[in-house]
Coordinates of C-alpha atoms in Angstrom, one line a residue:
M1 CA 12.1 31.0 41.9
N2 CA 12.4 34.3 40.0
N3 CA 10.8 34.8 36.8
I4 CA 14.0 35.6 34.8
L5 CA 13.9 35.8 31.0
P6 CA 16.6 36.6 28.5
H7 CA 15.9 39.3 25.9
K8 CA 17.0 36.6 23.5
T9 CA 18.3 33.2 24.2
N10 CA 21.8 33.8 22.6
Q11 CA 24.6 33.4 25.1
L12 CA 25.7 36.9 24.5
S13 CA 22.4 38.4 25.9
Y14 CA 22.7 37.5 29.6
S15 CA 25.9 39.2 30.4
P16 CA 27.7 42.2 28.7
I17 CA 30.8 42.0 26.5
I18 CA 33.4 44.2 28.4
S19 CA 34.6 47.1 26.2
N20 CA 38.1 48.1 27.0
P21 CA 38.4 52.0 26.3
A22 CA 42.1 51.7 26.0
L23 CA 41.7 49.3 23.1
N24 CA 38.6 50.7 21.4
P25 CA 36.4 53.4 22.8
N26 CA 33.4 52.9 20.6
R27 CA 32.8 49.2 20.4
P28 CA 33.6 45.8 22.4
Y29 CA 36.9 44.6 22.3
K30 CA 37.1 42.3 19.3
I31 CA 38.8 39.0 19.6
T32 CA 41.3 37.9 17.1
T33 CA 43.3 34.6 17.3
P34 CA 46.3 33.3 15.6
S35 CA 46.5 30.0 13.7
I36 CA 46.5 26.5 15.3
D37 CA 50.1 26.1 14.8
V38 CA 50.8 28.9 17.2
I39 CA 48.2 27.5 19.5
Q40 CA 50.2 24.2 19.7
K41 CA 53.0 26.2 21.3
I42 CA 50.7 27.9 23.8
G43 CA 53.1 26.9 26.8
E44 CA 56.0 29.1 25.5
A45 CA 54.0 31.6 23.4
A46 CA 55.1 35.2 23.9
D47 CA 52.2 36.6 21.7
P48 CA 49.8 38.3 24.3
K49 CA 46.9 37.2 22.1
I50 CA 47.6 33.6 22.8
V51 CA 47.6 33.6 26.7
P52 CA 43.9 34.2 27.3
T53 CA 43.0 31.1 25.3
K54 CA 45.1 29.2 27.8
M55 CA 43.6 30.9 30.6
L56 CA 40.1 30.1 29.4
L57 CA 40.8 26.3 28.8
S58 CA 42.7 26.0 32.4
L59 CA 39.7 27.6 34.1
L60 CA 37.1 25.6 32.1
N61 CA 39.0 22.5 32.8
S62 CA 39.1 23.4 36.7
G63 CA 35.4 24.2 36.5
L64 CA 34.5 20.8 35.0
N65 CA 36.9 18.7 37.1
G66 CA 37.5 20.6 40.4
T67 CA 41.0 20.5 39.7
E68 CA 43.7 23.2 40.4
T69 CA 45.0 25.3 37.5
D70 CA 48.5 25.7 36.4
K71 CA 49.3 28.7 38.4
K72 CA 52.0 29.9 36.0
V73 CA 49.5 30.6 33.4
F74 CA 48.0 33.5 35.4
V75 CA 51.2 35.1 36.6
G76 CA 51.7 38.6 35.4
R77 CA 48.5 38.6 33.2
S78 CA 47.3 42.0 32.2
Y79 CA 43.9 43.5 32.3
N80 CA 43.7 43.2 28.5
D81 CA 44.4 39.5 28.8
W82 CA 41.5 39.1 31.4
V83 CA 39.2 41.2 29.1
H84 CA 39.9 38.9 26.2
M85 CA 39.5 35.8 28.2
Y86 CA 36.0 37.0 29.6
N87 CA 34.8 37.9 26.1
M88 CA 35.9 34.5 24.8
A89 CA 33.9 32.9 27.7
I90 CA 30.9 34.9 26.9
E91 CA 31.0 34.0 23.1
N92 CA 31.5 30.4 23.8
A93 CA 28.7 30.2 26.6
V94 CA 30.9 28.8 29.1
T95 CA 31.2 31.8 31.5
P96 CA 29.6 30.2 34.6
T97 CA 31.8 27.1 34.5
V98 CA 35.0 29.3 34.0
L99 CA 33.9 31.3 37.1
D100 CA 33.5 27.9 39.0
G101 CA 37.3 27.3 37.8
I102 CA 38.2 30.6 39.4
N103 CA 36.2 30.0 42.6
N104 CA 38.2 26.6 42.7
N105 CA 41.4 28.6 42.6
P106 CA 40.9 31.7 45.0
E107 CA 44.6 32.5 44.8
I108 CA 44.2 33.7 41.1
K109 CA 43.7 37.4 41.1
V110 CA 40.8 38.5 38.7
P111 CA 40.1 42.1 38.0
E112 CA 37.1 43.2 40.0
D113 CA 34.9 44.4 37.0
V114 CA 35.6 41.3 35.0
K115 CA 34.7 39.0 38.0
A116 CA 31.8 41.2 38.7
N117 CA 30.4 40.7 35.3
M118 CA 31.2 36.9 35.5
E119 CA 29.0 36.7 38.7
I120 CA 26.1 38.5 37.0
N121 CA 26.4 36.0 34.1
K122 CA 26.5 32.9 36.5
D123 CA 23.5 34.2 38.5
Y124 CA 21.6 34.8 35.4
A125 CA 22.4 31.2 34.1
K126 CA 21.2 29.8 37.4
K127 CA 17.9 31.7 37.4
Y128 CA 17.2 31.0 33.8
H129 CA 18.1 27.2 34.5
G130 CA 15.4 27.4 37.3
Y131 CA 12.9 29.2 34.8
Q132 CA 13.4 26.5 32.2
E133 CA 12.9 23.7 34.9
R134 CA 9.6 25.3 35.8
V135 CA 8.5 25.7 32.1
L136 CA 9.4 22.2 31.3
K137 CA 7.4 21.0 34.3
D138 CA 4.3 22.8 33.1
F139 CA 4.9 21.5 29.6
T140 CA 5.3 17.8 30.6
E141 CA 2.3 18.1 32.7
L142 CA 0.4 19.3 29.7
T143 CA 1.6 16.5 27.4
S144 CA 1.1 13.8 30.1
A145 CA -2.5 15.0 30.6
N146 CA -3.0 14.2 26.9
G147 CA -1.3 10.7 27.0
V148 CA 2.0 11.9 25.6
D149 CA 5.7 11.2 27.2
T150 CA 8.2 13.9 26.6
V151 CA 11.8 13.2 26.4
Q152 CA 14.2 16.2 26.8
M153 CA 17.4 16.0 24.9
K154 CA 20.8 18.0 25.6
G155 CA 20.1 21.3 27.4
I156 CA 18.7 21.2 30.9
G157 CA 18.5 17.4 31.1
F158 CA 22.1 16.9 30.1
S159 CA 23.1 19.7 32.5
M160 CA 22.6 17.2 35.3
N161 CA 26.0 15.5 34.2
Y162 CA 27.8 18.5 35.0
P163 CA 29.4 19.0 38.6
N164 CA 27.3 22.3 38.8
P165 CA 24.2 21.7 36.6
T166 CA 23.1 25.4 36.9
S167 CA 26.5 26.5 35.3
R168 CA 25.7 24.7 32.1
F169 CA 23.6 27.4 30.1
G170 CA 21.1 26.3 27.7
G171 CA 19.1 28.5 25.3
D172 CA 16.2 26.4 24.1
I173 CA 14.5 23.1 25.0
D174 CA 14.8 20.3 22.6
I175 CA 12.1 17.7 22.9
F176 CA 10.8 14.4 21.6
N177 CA 7.1 13.3 22.1
Y178 CA 5.7 9.8 21.9
K179 CA 2.6 8.0 23.0
H180 CA 2.5 7.1 26.6
G181 CA 3.6 3.7 27.6
T182 CA 4.7 2.6 24.1
D183 CA 7.9 2.0 22.1
P184 CA 9.4 5.3 21.0
S185 CA 11.3 3.7 18.2
N186 CA 8.1 2.7 16.4
P187 CA 7.2 5.7 14.0
K188 CA 3.4 5.1 14.7
N189 CA 4.0 6.3 18.3
N190 CA 5.7 9.6 17.3
M191 CA 3.4 12.3 18.6
S192 CA 5.3 15.3 17.3
F193 CA 2.5 16.6 15.0
F194 CA -0.1 15.9 17.6
I195 CA 2.0 18.2 20.2
D196 CA 2.0 20.9 17.4
S197 CA -1.9 20.8 17.3
L198 CA -2.0 20.8 21.0
V199 CA 0.3 23.9 21.4
K200 CA -1.7 25.7 18.7
K201 CA -4.8 25.2 20.9
Q202 CA -3.0 26.9 23.6
G203 CA -2.9 30.0 21.3
I204 CA 0.8 29.5 20.5
N205 CA 2.2 30.0 17.0
V206 CA 4.1 27.0 15.7
D207 CA 6.8 27.4 13.0
N208 CA 7.1 24.4 10.7
G209 CA 9.1 26.2 8.1
H210 CA 12.5 26.3 9.8
C211 CA 13.4 22.6 8.9
T212 CA 12.0 19.1 8.4
K213 CA 13.7 17.8 11.5
H214 CA 11.5 19.8 14.0
S215 CA 9.0 22.4 14.6
N216 CA 9.6 25.5 16.6
F217 CA 7.4 27.4 19.0
D218 CA 7.8 29.5 22.4
F219 CA 6.1 28.1 25.4
K220 CA 5.8 30.6 28.2
K221 CA 8.5 32.5 26.4
V222 CA 11.0 29.8 26.3
P223 CA 12.0 28.5 22.7
M224 CA 11.3 24.8 22.1
E225 CA 12.3 22.5 19.3
N226 CA 9.6 19.6 18.9
H227 CA 11.6 16.9 17.1
R228 CA 10.1 14.5 14.5
N229 CA 13.5 13.1 13.8
F230 CA 16.8 13.7 15.8
L231 CA 19.0 14.4 12.7
N232 CA 18.5 16.0 9.3
K233 CA 18.3 12.5 7.8
E234 CA 17.7 13.8 4.3
I235 CA 21.2 15.4 4.1
S236 CA 23.1 12.1 3.7
P237 CA 22.9 8.4 4.1
V238 CA 25.2 8.7 7.1
A239 CA 22.7 11.0 8.8
D240 CA 19.8 8.8 7.9
K241 CA 21.5 5.9 9.4
M242 CA 22.6 7.4 12.6
N243 CA 19.0 8.9 12.8
K244 CA 17.7 5.4 12.8
Y245 CA 20.2 4.3 15.4
L246 CA 19.1 7.1 17.7
F247 CA 15.5 6.1 17.7
K248 CA 16.6 2.4 18.4
V249 CA 18.8 3.6 21.5
L250 CA 16.6 6.4 22.8
K251 CA 15.4 4.3 25.6
P252 CA 14.4 7.1 28.1
V253 CA 15.2 7.2 31.6
E254 CA 14.0 9.5 34.5
E255 CA 16.2 12.4 35.7
T256 CA 15.4 14.8 38.6
L257 CA 16.2 18.6 38.1
P258 CA 17.5 20.6 41.0
H259 CA 14.1 21.8 41.9
G260 CA 12.7 18.3 42.1
T261 CA 11.0 18.2 38.5
K262 CA 11.3 14.6 37.2
I263 CA 11.7 14.4 33.4
L264 CA 12.6 11.8 30.9
V265 CA 16.1 12.0 29.2
P266 CA 17.7 9.7 26.7
S267 CA 20.1 6.9 27.2
K268 CA 24.0 7.5 27.3
E269 CA 24.1 5.6 23.9
F270 CA 21.8 8.2 22.4
N271 CA 23.9 11.0 23.9
T272 CA 27.0 9.7 22.4
V273 CA 25.8 10.0 18.9
F274 CA 23.4 13.1 19.4
L275 CA 26.0 15.2 21.1
S276 CA 28.9 14.3 18.7
F277 CA 26.8 14.5 15.4
H278 CA 25.4 17.8 16.4
A279 CA 29.0 19.1 17.0
M280 CA 30.1 17.8 13.7
Q281 CA 27.3 19.6 12.0
H282 CA 28.4 22.7 13.6
Y283 CA 31.9 22.1 12.5
V284 CA 31.0 21.5 9.0
G285 CA 28.4 24.3 8.9
G286 CA 30.0 26.8 11.1
G287 CA 29.6 27.8 14.8
I288 CA 31.3 25.1 16.8
N289 CA 32.9 26.3 20.0
F290 CA 34.1 25.3 23.4
H291 CA 30.6 24.7 24.8
H292 CA 30.2 21.8 22.5
L293 CA 33.6 20.4 23.6
A294 CA 32.8 21.0 27.2
D295 CA 29.5 19.0 26.9
W296 CA 31.4 16.2 25.1
A297 CA 34.2 16.1 27.7
V298 CA 31.5 15.8 30.4
H299 CA 29.8 12.8 28.6
V300 CA 33.0 10.8 27.6
K301 CA 34.3 11.5 31.2
K302 CA 31.3 9.7 32.8
N303 CA 30.6 7.1 30.1
G304 CA 33.7 6.6 28.0
L305 CA 33.3 6.3 24.2
K306 CA 31.9 3.3 22.5
V307 CA 31.5 4.0 18.7
P308 CA 28.4 2.2 17.3
E309 CA 28.9 -0.1 14.4
E310 CA 26.7 2.1 12.3
A311 CA 29.4 4.7 12.4
K312 CA 32.5 2.5 11.8
G313 CA 34.4 3.5 8.7
T314 CA 33.0 7.0 8.3
K315 CA 34.2 10.3 8.5
Y316 CA 31.9 10.8 11.5
E317 CA 33.8 8.2 13.4
Q318 CA 37.2 10.2 12.7
F319 CA 35.5 13.3 14.1
M320 CA 34.4 11.5 17.4
Y321 CA 38.0 10.5 17.9
A322 CA 39.4 13.9 17.1
F323 CA 36.8 15.6 19.3
T324 CA 37.7 13.1 22.1
N325 CA 41.5 13.9 21.7
L326 CA 40.7 17.6 22.2
A327 CA 38.8 16.9 25.4
N328 CA 41.7 14.8 26.6
K329 CA 44.2 17.5 25.8
H330 CA 42.3 20.5 27.2
L331 CA 39.6 19.5 29.4
G332 CA 40.8 16.7 31.5
T333 CA 39.4 13.5 30.0
N334 CA 41.4 10.3 29.5
V335 CA 39.9 8.2 26.7
K336 CA 42.3 6.6 24.5
V337 CA 41.4 6.9 20.7
P338 CA 43.3 7.1 17.5
E339 CA 44.9 10.5 16.7
N340 CA 44.3 12.6 13.7
K341 CA 46.2 15.8 14.3
K342 CA 45.2 17.5 11.1
L343 CA 41.5 17.2 11.9
E344 CA 42.1 17.9 15.6
D345 CA 43.9 21.2 14.7
D346 CA 41.3 22.2 12.3
I347 CA 38.4 21.6 14.8
F348 CA 40.2 23.5 17.4
N349 CA 41.2 26.3 15.0
R350 CA 37.5 26.6 14.2
M351 CA 36.5 26.8 17.9
M352 CA 39.2 29.4 18.4
H353 CA 38.2 31.7 15.5
S354 CA 34.7 32.6 17.0
E355 CA 35.0 35.7 14.6
N356 CA 34.7 33.4 11.5
K357 CA 31.9 30.9 12.5
S358 CA 31.7 29.4 9.2
G359 CA 35.3 28.4 9.3
I360 CA 36.0 29.5 5.7
N361 CA 39.0 31.7 4.8
L362 CA 36.9 33.9 2.7
K363 CA 36.8 37.7 3.2
P364 CA 33.4 39.4 3.0
P365 CA 32.8 41.8 0.2
T366 CA 33.9 45.4 0.9
K367 CA 30.8 46.5 -1.1
K368 CA 27.5 45.4 0.3
D369 CA 25.4 45.7 -2.9
P370 CA 23.4 42.8 -4.0
I371 CA 25.7 41.4 -6.8
S372 CA 28.7 41.4 -4.5
M373 CA 26.7 39.8 -1.8
L374 CA 25.4 36.9 -4.1
I375 CA 29.0 36.4 -5.4
F376 CA 30.2 36.0 -1.9
K377 CA 27.5 33.7 -1.0
F378 CA 28.1 31.6 -4.1
K379 CA 31.9 31.3 -3.1
K380 CA 30.9 30.4 0.5
M381 CA 28.5 27.8 -0.8
K382 CA 31.0 26.1 -2.9
I383 CA 33.4 25.7 0.1
V384 CA 30.7 24.6 2.3
T385 CA 29.4 22.1 -0.1
Q386 CA 32.8 20.6 -0.4
R387 CA 33.1 20.2 3.4
R388 CA 29.6 18.6 3.6
N389 CA 30.4 16.3 0.9
E390 CA 33.6 15.2 2.8
F391 CA 32.0 14.7 6.3
F392 CA 28.6 13.5 5.2
E393 CA 29.9 11.3 2.5
T394 CA 27.7 12.6 -0.2
N395 CA 28.3 13.8 -3.9
N396 CA 26.2 16.9 -4.1
S397 CA 27.0 19.3 -6.9
L398 CA 27.3 23.1 -6.2
A399 CA 24.2 23.5 -8.5
K400 CA 22.1 21.2 -6.5
A401 CA 23.2 22.9 -3.2
C402 CA 22.2 26.3 -4.7
W403 CA 18.9 24.9 -5.7
K404 CA 18.2 23.6 -2.3
S405 CA 18.9 26.9 -0.7
F406 CA 16.8 28.7 -3.1
V407 CA 13.9 26.4 -2.3
L408 CA 14.4 27.0 1.4
H409 CA 14.3 30.8 0.7
L410 CA 11.1 30.2 -1.2
K411 CA 9.6 28.4 1.8
N412 CA 10.6 31.3 3.9
P413 CA 10.3 34.4 1.8
K414 CA 11.4 36.7 4.7
T415 CA 14.8 35.2 4.6
F416 CA 15.4 36.5 0.9
I417 CA 16.3 39.8 2.4
D418 CA 19.3 38.0 4.4
L419 CA 20.6 36.7 1.3
F420 CA 21.5 40.2 0.0
T421 CA 22.2 42.0 3.2
K422 CA 23.8 39.5 5.7
V423 CA 27.3 38.0 5.2
K424 CA 26.6 35.0 7.6

């Protein structure tokens, strides 16, 4: 197994964005996408900006399910279409699975440089998957030797549900630790803080200022999130209720990774909530993409959808249904759930518009002076607060949201510079 590490764990770091000189000689080809109303008519759309999206979803569907694509989608496609599709795949961290789809349909002709870069990407993902397995093996041996059981959530453990596990790229490793042989749902058996101290003894820096849900550290150069809780329970009663549910249904089971490493992973009931709530948080806060939808499609295809009683009657329940219908429409699942076209369209539109990760129709300031940046951040905070109140069923005021943000910046003074310099 080669020692392969990314410069960063961001999905953009392990394969290049293709720059098309004919479109822009100085920087990568920028993706722009139209509104969801146009996307709904993707089959007959003449707009060349639409077609690459259908190409991506068709190939992703094939990569996940081993099916043939609709060959008509790929007839007469231009080099620009392929560049656009490739860059979307990179930004959504689904390139290896998209290449699996291409390999399932050898009659599709792909430009040589596009396919070559996809193969570089896929090879990297495979090697990094193997490196993560080795690191996780070393970490679980360390915790086990100290009387602790480690459960790995999402990421490499969940990748084993994919038809080709190493095609599911994961950046960091999420873990939960509890006293060996005990009930992980009992708070007294939570060994999160003990693991922090154990890691510190290895000479590793532990960051506890990122959030209250987990600590962060790099173990053998792989980022890890050491969870105390599974959700940010303090953000709303819904999150608190679902966090308690996750502890109740954690019920770890053994999984074997491609090189033979045995690890503990959560139950399917846990994954139903953990994956979908995580996706909803990205939808509300910004950054949801086709990678999240692919995970969800893989999960519901294997396990169906059983909404826990704790989620009934909430906006979160509606999100699960909408996300499932998107998987049904685009990624080959067949789980009958109620429809909510408005919500489905909005989620899909956010995934499409990767250039606007926060999902808000707010133009960045033309001037980057501190006052202009603060005004922009204030307007953004207002929109995001309204969205959080809707989906997390809270009643937070804008003033309270601003105060919380200020307190977080106080805890991490280095982030104050971002407040005045970064749009995101």
